[in-house]
PDB file of C-alpha atoms in Angstrom:
ATOM      1  CA  MET U   1      34.459   9.308   4.064  1.00  0.00           C
ATOM      2  CA  ASP U   2      34.218   7.013   1.004  1.00  0.00           C
ATOM      3  CA  THR U   3      35.769   3.818   2.562  1.00  0.00           C
ATOM      4  CA  GLU U   4      35.064   0.584   0.900  1.00  0.00           C
ATOM      5  CA  THR U   5      33.225  -0.699   4.064  1.00  0.00           C
ATOM      6  CA  ARG U   6      30.896  -4.103   3.490  1.00  0.00           C
ATOM      7  CA  ARG U   7      27.857  -4.040   5.111  1.00  0.00           C
ATOM      8  CA  PRO U   8      27.064  -7.173   6.606  1.00  0.00           C
ATOM      9  CA  SER U   9      24.034  -9.289   6.268  1.00  0.00           C
ATOM     10  CA  ILE U  10      24.020  -9.280  10.487  1.00  0.00           C
ATOM     11  CA  PRO U  11      25.201  -6.495  12.935  1.00  0.00           C
ATOM     12  CA  LEU U  12      28.472  -6.463  13.514  1.00  0.00           C
ATOM     13  CA  GLU U  13      28.537  -6.634  17.508  1.00  0.00           C
ATOM     14  CA  ARG U  14      27.265 -10.018  16.637  1.00  0.00           C
ATOM     15  CA  MET U  15      29.782 -11.577  14.377  1.00  0.00           C
ATOM     16  CA  GLU U  16      33.645 -12.948  15.402  1.00  0.00           C
ATOM     17  CA  THR U  17      36.226 -10.387  15.526  1.00  0.00           C
ATOM     18  CA  ALA U  18      38.228 -11.528  12.655  1.00  0.00           C
ATOM     19  CA  ASP U  19      35.255 -11.670  10.369  1.00  0.00           C
ATOM     20  CA  VAL U  20      34.403  -7.782  11.838  1.00  0.00           C
ATOM     21  CA  LEU U  21      37.980  -6.934  10.565  1.00  0.00           C
ATOM     22  CA  ALA U  22      37.269  -8.387   7.374  1.00  0.00           C
ATOM     23  CA  CYS U  23      34.133  -6.214   6.604  1.00  0.00           C
ATOM     24  CA  VAL U  24      36.098  -3.255   7.712  1.00  0.00           C
ATOM     25  CA  GLU U  25      38.400  -0.644   6.260  1.00  0.00           C
ATOM     26  CA  PRO U  26      41.332  -0.611   6.563  1.00  0.00           C
ATOM     27  CA  PHE U  27      41.567  -4.515   7.012  1.00  0.00           C
ATOM     28  CA  ILE U  28      39.348  -5.878   4.377  1.00  0.00           C
ATOM     29  CA  ALA U  29      42.544  -6.892   1.776  1.00  0.00           C
ATOM     30  CA  ALA U  30      44.603  -8.751   4.566  1.00  0.00           C
ATOM     31  CA  ARG U  31      44.801 -12.280   4.692  1.00  0.00           C
ATOM     32  CA  PRO U  32      42.469 -14.563   6.683  1.00  0.00           C
ATOM     33  CA  GLY U  33      45.196 -15.037   9.442  1.00  0.00           C
ATOM     34  CA  GLU U  34      46.363 -12.139   9.471  1.00  0.00           C
ATOM     35  CA  LEU U  35      42.680 -11.503  10.585  1.00  0.00           C
ATOM     36  CA  GLU U  36      42.014 -14.238  12.997  1.00  0.00           C
ATOM     37  CA  LEU U  37      45.673 -13.066  15.153  1.00  0.00           C
ATOM     38  CA  LEU U  38      45.333  -9.741  15.562  1.00  0.00           C
ATOM     39  CA  GLY U  39      41.673 -10.030  16.378  1.00  0.00           C
ATOM     40  CA  ARG U  40      43.249 -12.425  19.074  1.00  0.00           C
ATOM     41  CA  THR U  41      44.645  -9.355  20.059  1.00  0.00           C
ATOM     42  CA  ALA U  42      41.237  -7.117  20.382  1.00  0.00           C
ATOM     43  CA  GLN U  43      38.972  -5.852  23.515  1.00  0.00           C
ATOM     44  CA  ARG U  44      35.022  -5.229  22.839  1.00  0.00           C
ATOM     45  CA  LEU U  45      34.281  -2.605  24.790  1.00  0.00           C
ATOM     46  CA  ARG U  46      30.778  -1.632  26.059  1.00  0.00           C
ATOM     47  CA  LYS U  47      30.431   2.308  26.608  1.00  0.00           C
ATOM     48  CA  THR U  48      27.351   4.386  27.669  1.00  0.00           C
ATOM     49  CA  ALA U  49      26.177   7.758  26.078  1.00  0.00           C
ATOM     50  CA  GLY U  50      29.187  10.438  26.893  1.00  0.00           C
ATOM     51  CA  SER U  51      31.534   8.447  27.782  1.00  0.00           C
ATOM     52  CA  VAL U  52      35.210   9.848  26.739  1.00  0.00           C
ATOM     53  CA  LEU U  53      36.683   7.350  24.642  1.00  0.00           C
ATOM     54  CA  VAL U  54      40.438   9.411  23.186  1.00  0.00           C
ATOM     55  CA  SER U  55      41.269  12.689  24.094  1.00  0.00           C
ATOM     56  CA  GLU U  56      42.433  15.800  21.755  1.00  0.00           C
ATOM     57  CA  GLY U  57      46.347  16.697  22.135  1.00  0.00           C
ATOM     58  CA  GLN U  58      46.754  12.586  23.999  1.00  0.00           C
ATOM     59  CA  ALA U  59      48.286   9.284  22.888  1.00  0.00           C
ATOM     60  CA  PRO U  60      46.454   7.522  21.331  1.00  0.00           C
ATOM     61  CA  ASP U  61      45.874   3.512  22.828  1.00  0.00           C
ATOM     62  CA  GLY U  62      44.323   1.783  19.980  1.00  0.00           C
ATOM     63  CA  LEU U  63      42.466   1.620  16.909  1.00  0.00           C
ATOM     64  CA  TYR U  64      39.101   1.747  17.791  1.00  0.00           C
ATOM     65  CA  ILE U  65      36.123  -0.158  15.401  1.00  0.00           C
ATOM     66  CA  VAL U  66      32.246   1.367  16.246  1.00  0.00           C
ATOM     67  CA  LEU U  67      30.046  -2.216  16.143  1.00  0.00           C
ATOM     68  CA  ARG U  68      26.948  -0.370  17.480  1.00  0.00           C
ATOM     69  CA  GLY U  69      26.165   3.013  18.387  1.00  0.00           C
ATOM     70  CA  ARG U  70      27.212   6.705  17.152  1.00  0.00           C
ATOM     71  CA  VAL U  71      30.442   7.635  18.392  1.00  0.00           C
ATOM     72  CA  ASN U  72      31.169  11.768  17.844  1.00  0.00           C
ATOM     73  CA  LEU U  73      34.656  13.059  17.170  1.00  0.00           C
ATOM     74  CA  LEU U  74      34.981  16.525  18.623  1.00  0.00           C
ATOM     75  CA  ARG U  75      37.399  19.489  18.472  1.00  0.00           C
ATOM     76  CA  ALA U  76      36.956  22.068  20.941  1.00  0.00           C
ATOM     77  CA  ALA U  77      36.050  25.680  19.137  1.00  0.00           C
ATOM     78  CA  ASP U  78      36.246  29.159  20.433  1.00  0.00           C
ATOM     79  CA  GLY U  79      33.582  30.461  23.166  1.00  0.00           C
ATOM     80  CA  GLY U  80      33.931  26.893  25.133  1.00  0.00           C
ATOM     81  CA  ARG U  81      31.912  25.243  22.968  1.00  0.00           C
ATOM     82  CA  ASP U  82      32.780  22.701  20.356  1.00  0.00           C
ATOM     83  CA  LEU U  83      32.141  21.143  16.947  1.00  0.00           C
ATOM     84  CA  ILE U  84      31.336  17.964  15.834  1.00  0.00           C
ATOM     85  CA  LEU U  85      33.636  17.120  12.984  1.00  0.00           C
ATOM     86  CA  ALA U  86      32.750  13.627  12.274  1.00  0.00           C
ATOM     87  CA  ALA U  87      29.411  11.030  13.262  1.00  0.00           C
ATOM     88  CA  LEU U  88      30.894   7.693  13.181  1.00  0.00           C
ATOM     89  CA  GLY U  89      28.626   4.922  12.841  1.00  0.00           C
ATOM     90  CA  PRO U  90      28.949   0.299  12.572  1.00  0.00           C
ATOM     91  CA  GLY U  91      31.917  -0.338  10.896  1.00  0.00           C
ATOM     92  CA  GLU U  92      33.606   2.928  10.550  1.00  0.00           C
ATOM     93  CA  VAL U  93      37.635   3.221  12.452  1.00  0.00           C
ATOM     94  CA  PHE U  94      39.117   6.418  14.614  1.00  0.00           C
ATOM     95  CA  GLY U  95      42.403   6.289  17.024  1.00  0.00           C
ATOM     96  CA  GLU U  96      44.262   5.001  13.528  1.00  0.00           C
ATOM     97  CA  ALA U  97      47.159   7.907  14.683  1.00  0.00           C
ATOM     98  CA  CYS U  98      48.442   5.028  17.266  1.00  0.00           C
ATOM     99  CA  ALA U  99      50.081   3.268  14.032  1.00  0.00           C
ATOM    100  CA  PHE U 100      52.286   6.068  13.619  1.00  0.00           C
ATOM    101  CA  GLY U 101      54.845   6.742  16.437  1.00  0.00           C
ATOM    102  CA  ASN U 102      54.293  10.094  18.779  1.00  0.00           C
ATOM    103  CA  VAL U 103      51.155  11.565  16.778  1.00  0.00           C
ATOM    104  CA  MET U 104      48.731  12.523  19.301  1.00  0.00           C
ATOM    105  CA  ASN U 105      45.096  12.939  18.956  1.00  0.00           C
ATOM    106  CA  SER U 106      43.475  15.599  16.824  1.00  0.00           C
ATOM    107  CA  THR U 107      39.930  14.996  18.432  1.00  0.00           C
ATOM    108  CA  THR U 108      38.303  13.841  21.452  1.00  0.00           C
ATOM    109  CA  ALA U 109      36.110  10.985  20.909  1.00  0.00           C
ATOM    110  CA  VAL U 110      32.830  10.667  22.812  1.00  0.00           C
ATOM    111  CA  ALA U 111      29.894   8.025  22.647  1.00  0.00           C
ATOM    112  CA  ALA U 112      26.604   9.830  21.702  1.00  0.00           C
ATOM    113  CA  VAL U 113      24.502   7.080  22.051  1.00  0.00           C
ATOM    114  CA  GLN U 114      24.969   3.457  24.047  1.00  0.00           C
ATOM    115  CA  SER U 115      27.714   1.546  21.975  1.00  0.00           C
ATOM    116  CA  GLU U 116      29.932  -1.208  21.666  1.00  0.00           C
ATOM    117  CA  LEU U 117      33.395  -0.903  20.490  1.00  0.00           C
ATOM    118  CA  LEU U 118      36.426  -3.448  19.285  1.00  0.00           C
ATOM    119  CA  ARG U 119      39.655  -1.949  20.574  1.00  0.00           C
ATOM    120  CA  ILE U 120      42.895  -2.941  18.959  1.00  0.00           C
ATOM    121  CA  PRO U 121      46.052  -2.459  20.813  1.00  0.00           C
ATOM    122  CA  PRO U 122      48.990  -0.469  19.235  1.00  0.00           C
ATOM    123  CA  GLU U 123      51.322  -2.700  18.773  1.00  0.00           C
ATOM    124  CA  ALA U 124      49.416  -5.082  17.545  1.00  0.00           C
ATOM    125  CA  LEU U 125      48.444  -2.656  14.718  1.00  0.00           C
ATOM    126  CA  VAL U 126      52.031  -2.203  13.981  1.00  0.00           C
ATOM    127  CA  ASP U 127      52.834  -5.435  13.890  1.00  0.00           C
ATOM    128  CA  HIS U 128      49.937  -5.980  11.421  1.00  0.00           C
ATOM    129  CA  LEU U 129      51.074  -3.518   9.271  1.00  0.00           C
ATOM    130  CA  ARG U 130      54.857  -4.798   8.729  1.00  0.00           C
ATOM    131  CA  ARG U 131      53.165  -8.195   7.544  1.00  0.00           C
ATOM    132  CA  GLU U 132      50.309  -6.795   5.353  1.00  0.00           C
ATOM    133  CA  PRO U 133      51.443  -3.281   2.898  1.00  0.00           C
ATOM    134  CA  GLU U 134      47.885  -3.162   1.866  1.00  0.00           C
ATOM    135  CA  THR U 135      46.525  -1.984   4.998  1.00  0.00           C
ATOM    136  CA  VAL U 136      49.017   0.245   4.943  1.00  0.00           C
ATOM    137  CA  LEU U 137      47.594   1.440   1.898  1.00  0.00           C
ATOM    138  CA  ARG U 138      44.682   1.248   2.915  1.00  0.00           C
ATOM    139  CA  LEU U 139      44.986   3.107   6.339  1.00  0.00           C
ATOM    140  CA  MET U 140      46.973   6.287   4.434  1.00  0.00           C
ATOM    141  CA  ARG U 141      43.502   6.315   1.756  1.00  0.00           C
ATOM    142  CA  LEU U 142      41.125   6.111   5.242  1.00  0.00           C
ATOM    143  CA  GLN U 143      43.302   9.015   6.444  1.00  0.00           C
ATOM    144  CA  GLY U 144      43.383  11.118   3.305  1.00  0.00           C
ATOM    145  CA  ASP U 145      39.175  10.684   3.366  1.00  0.00           C
ATOM    146  CA  LYS U 146      39.215  11.882   7.003  1.00  0.00           C
ATOM    147  CA  LEU U 147      41.436  14.612   5.967  1.00  0.00           C
ATOM    148  CA  ARG U 148      39.306  15.682   3.158  1.00  0.00           C
ATOM    149  CA  GLU U 149      35.966  15.600   5.107  1.00  0.00           C
ATOM    150  CA  VAL U 150      36.940  17.665   7.898  1.00  0.00           C
ATOM    151  CA  GLU U 151      38.404  20.235   5.164  1.00  0.00           C
ATOM    152  CA  ALA U 152      34.447  19.776   3.877  1.00  0.00           C
ATOM    153  CA  VAL U 153      33.481  21.110   7.277  1.00  0.00           C
ATOM    154  CA  ALA U 154      35.807  23.827   7.663  1.00  0.00           C
ATOM    155  CA  SER U 155      35.091  25.029   4.340  1.00  0.00           C
ATOM    156  CA  GLY U 156      31.020  24.744   4.575  1.00  0.00           C
ATOM    157  CA  LEU U 157      31.241  26.651   7.927  1.00  0.00           C
ATOM    158  CA  ALA U 158      32.889  29.543   6.007  1.00  0.00           C
ATOM    159  CA  LEU U 159      31.241  29.291   2.787  1.00  0.00           C
ATOM    160  CA  CYS U 160      27.646  27.877   2.935  1.00  0.00           C
ATOM    161  CA  ASP U 161      24.521  29.156   5.188  1.00  0.00           C
ATOM    162  CA  VAL U 162      22.262  26.813   7.884  1.00  0.00           C
ATOM    163  CA  GLU U 163      20.717  25.231   5.579  1.00  0.00           C
ATOM    164  CA  GLU U 164      23.457  24.790   2.763  1.00  0.00           C
ATOM    165  CA  ARG U 165      25.371  23.072   5.997  1.00  0.00           C
ATOM    166  CA  LEU U 166      22.612  21.520   7.285  1.00  0.00           C
ATOM    167  CA  ARG U 167      21.713  19.634   3.778  1.00  0.00           C
ATOM    168  CA  ARG U 168      25.610  18.715   3.409  1.00  0.00           C
ATOM    169  CA  THR U 169      25.836  17.088   6.763  1.00  0.00           C
ATOM    170  CA  LEU U 170      22.805  14.850   6.652  1.00  0.00           C
ATOM    171  CA  ALA U 171      23.513  13.577   3.271  1.00  0.00           C
ATOM    172  CA  ARG U 172      27.185  13.066   4.049  1.00  0.00           C
ATOM    173  CA  LEU U 173      25.479  10.930   7.448  1.00  0.00           C
ATOM    174  CA  VAL U 174      23.024   9.119   5.215  1.00  0.00           C
ATOM    175  CA  ARG U 175      25.878   8.235   2.359  1.00  0.00           C
ATOM    176  CA  ARG U 176      27.847   6.276   5.318  1.00  0.00           C
ATOM    177  CA  GLN U 177      25.089   5.428   7.955  1.00  0.00           C
ATOM    178  CA  GLY U 178      21.451   5.149   6.600  1.00  0.00           C
ATOM    179  CA  ARG U 179      20.038   2.415   3.893  1.00  0.00           C
ATOM    180  CA  ARG U 180      18.443   3.521   0.411  1.00  0.00           C
ATOM    181  CA  GLY U 181      14.392   3.383   1.537  1.00  0.00           C
ATOM    182  CA  PRO U 182      12.040   0.878  -0.361  1.00  0.00           C
ATOM    183  CA  ALA U 183      10.487   1.985  -4.135  1.00  0.00           C
ATOM    184  CA  SER U 184      11.244   5.898  -4.225  1.00  0.00           C
ATOM    185  CA  THR U 185      10.583   6.752  -0.824  1.00  0.00           C
ATOM    186  CA  GLY U 186      14.402   8.640  -0.518  1.00  0.00           C
ATOM    187  CA  TRP U 187      16.725   7.707   2.187  1.00  0.00           C
ATOM    188  CA  ILE U 188      16.242   6.404   5.382  1.00  0.00           C
ATOM    189  CA  LEU U 189      18.659   7.402   8.407  1.00  0.00           C
ATOM    190  CA  ALA U 190      18.402   5.870  11.816  1.00  0.00           C
ATOM    191  CA  PRO U 191      19.195   6.844  14.440  1.00  0.00           C
ATOM    192  CA  VAL U 192      19.686  10.702  13.152  1.00  0.00           C
ATOM    193  CA  PRO U 193      20.954  12.416  15.742  1.00  0.00           C
ATOM    194  CA  THR U 194      19.767  15.306  18.101  1.00  0.00           C
ATOM    195  CA  GLN U 195      18.803  18.301  17.273  1.00  0.00           C
ATOM    196  CA  SER U 196      21.647  20.050  19.425  1.00  0.00           C
ATOM    197  CA  GLU U 197      24.067  17.324  17.780  1.00  0.00           C
ATOM    198  CA  LEU U 198      22.963  18.642  14.188  1.00  0.00           C
ATOM    199  CA  ALA U 199      23.741  22.258  15.375  1.00  0.00           C
ATOM    200  CA  ARG U 200      27.442  21.382  16.844  1.00  0.00           C
ATOM    201  CA  MET U 201      27.937  19.842  13.052  1.00  0.00           C
ATOM    202  CA  VAL U 202      27.123  22.935  11.641  1.00  0.00           C
ATOM    203  CA  GLY U 203      28.256  25.446  13.659  1.00  0.00           C
ATOM    204  CA  SER U 204      24.935  26.917  14.899  1.00  0.00           C
ATOM    205  CA  CYS U 205      22.392  26.363  17.754  1.00  0.00           C
ATOM    206  CA  ARG U 206      20.046  23.960  18.345  1.00  0.00           C
ATOM    207  CA  GLU U 207      16.733  26.790  17.670  1.00  0.00           C
ATOM    208  CA  THR U 208      18.046  27.462  14.336  1.00  0.00           C
ATOM    209  CA  VAL U 209      18.590  23.818  13.291  1.00  0.00           C
ATOM    210  CA  SER U 210      15.073  22.997  14.073  1.00  0.00           C
ATOM    211  CA  ARG U 211      13.584  26.056  12.184  1.00  0.00           C
ATOM    212  CA  THR U 212      15.334  25.361   9.109  1.00  0.00           C
ATOM    213  CA  LEU U 213      14.293  20.937   9.505  1.00  0.00           C
ATOM    214  CA  SER U 214      10.819  22.874   9.974  1.00  0.00           C
ATOM    215  CA  ALA U 215      11.448  24.310   6.548  1.00  0.00           C
ATOM    216  CA  MET U 216      12.838  21.923   4.904  1.00  0.00           C
ATOM    217  CA  ALA U 217      10.461  19.888   5.588  1.00  0.00           C
ATOM    218  CA  ARG U 218       7.602  21.922   3.986  1.00  0.00           C
ATOM    219  CA  SER U 219       9.131  21.915   1.258  1.00  0.00           C
ATOM    220  CA  GLY U 220       9.521  17.927   1.306  1.00  0.00           C
ATOM    221  CA  LEU U 221      13.333  17.848   1.557  1.00  0.00           C
ATOM    222  CA  VAL U 222      13.046  16.206   4.827  1.00  0.00           C
ATOM    223  CA  SER U 223      10.387  14.142   6.724  1.00  0.00           C
ATOM    224  CA  GLY U 224       9.836  11.219   9.742  1.00  0.00           C
ATOM    225  CA  SER U 225       9.477  11.412  13.253  1.00  0.00           C
ATOM    226  CA  GLY U 226      11.868  10.953  16.438  1.00  0.00           C
ATOM    227  CA  ARG U 227      14.906   9.533  15.796  1.00  0.00           C
ATOM    228  CA  ARG U 228      14.123   8.350  12.135  1.00  0.00           C
ATOM    229  CA  MET U 229      14.460  11.035   9.130  1.00  0.00           C
ATOM    230  CA  ILE U 230      13.746  10.324   5.620  1.00  0.00           C
ATOM    231  CA  LEU U 231      15.554  12.335   2.963  1.00  0.00           C
ATOM    232  CA  ASP U 232      14.961  12.840  -0.575  1.00  0.00           C
ATOM    233  CA  ASP U 233      16.777  12.092  -3.367  1.00  0.00           C
ATOM    234  CA  ARG U 234      17.688  15.741  -4.036  1.00  0.00           C
ATOM    235  CA  ILE U 235      19.148  16.628  -0.781  1.00  0.00           C
ATOM    236  CA  VAL U 236      21.664  13.846  -1.200  1.00  0.00           C
ATOM    237  CA  ASN U 237      22.272  14.623  -5.087  1.00  0.00           C
ATOM    238  CA  GLU U 238      22.831  17.534  -4.957  1.00  0.00           C
ATOM    239  CA  ALA U 239      25.742  16.874  -2.733  1.00  0.00           C
ATOM    240  CA  ALA U 240      27.296  13.936  -4.309  1.00  0.00           C
TER     241      ALA U 240
END
């Protein structure tokens, strides 16, 4: 999702709610007074790893903004497994279907790690959209970006091998949630999803992902340890 999220100099969870809204799509073009009004309706939530935030097929209970941590959007797959369609980090949103009436959630959202979120009630969001048509346009653009990302995941599963799917997934994650390293050291992704999560993102198993990452490390494409990974420019540039 190529949003216009502004990266603030301080963590989102430390900011006032109206300031958070001013930094994230689809609200960045709204008037300050509108953001203050909308912010007063919002609720801050802290969730532990594994907490289900919204469920596929149920009515959305609000629009969520990730302030800290990571949230995985899942969809059930054949064989009882699930596929991670997106991993959302700070400044990214989900649950926006609540703005469109009787539309049900198309994915399940689960906190991958301990996370802090901001929830805007559906009624408050709809009222805001009536007063701020620019937010409507940006919300529709955001929906389009998400749809294109899901289509990219689906086409990758059908057309690409595991290494190519893994390269594309890591490039997508680092462009949205990573940062440029100093000098020419590549791109830093931290915290990086676990190998089990990466496997569920690329439709493979953890053992195959582990072997693929090891091969990529020997080729100088990735490096790092623990929850920090450095990606070579080749991965990001090839997937652009």
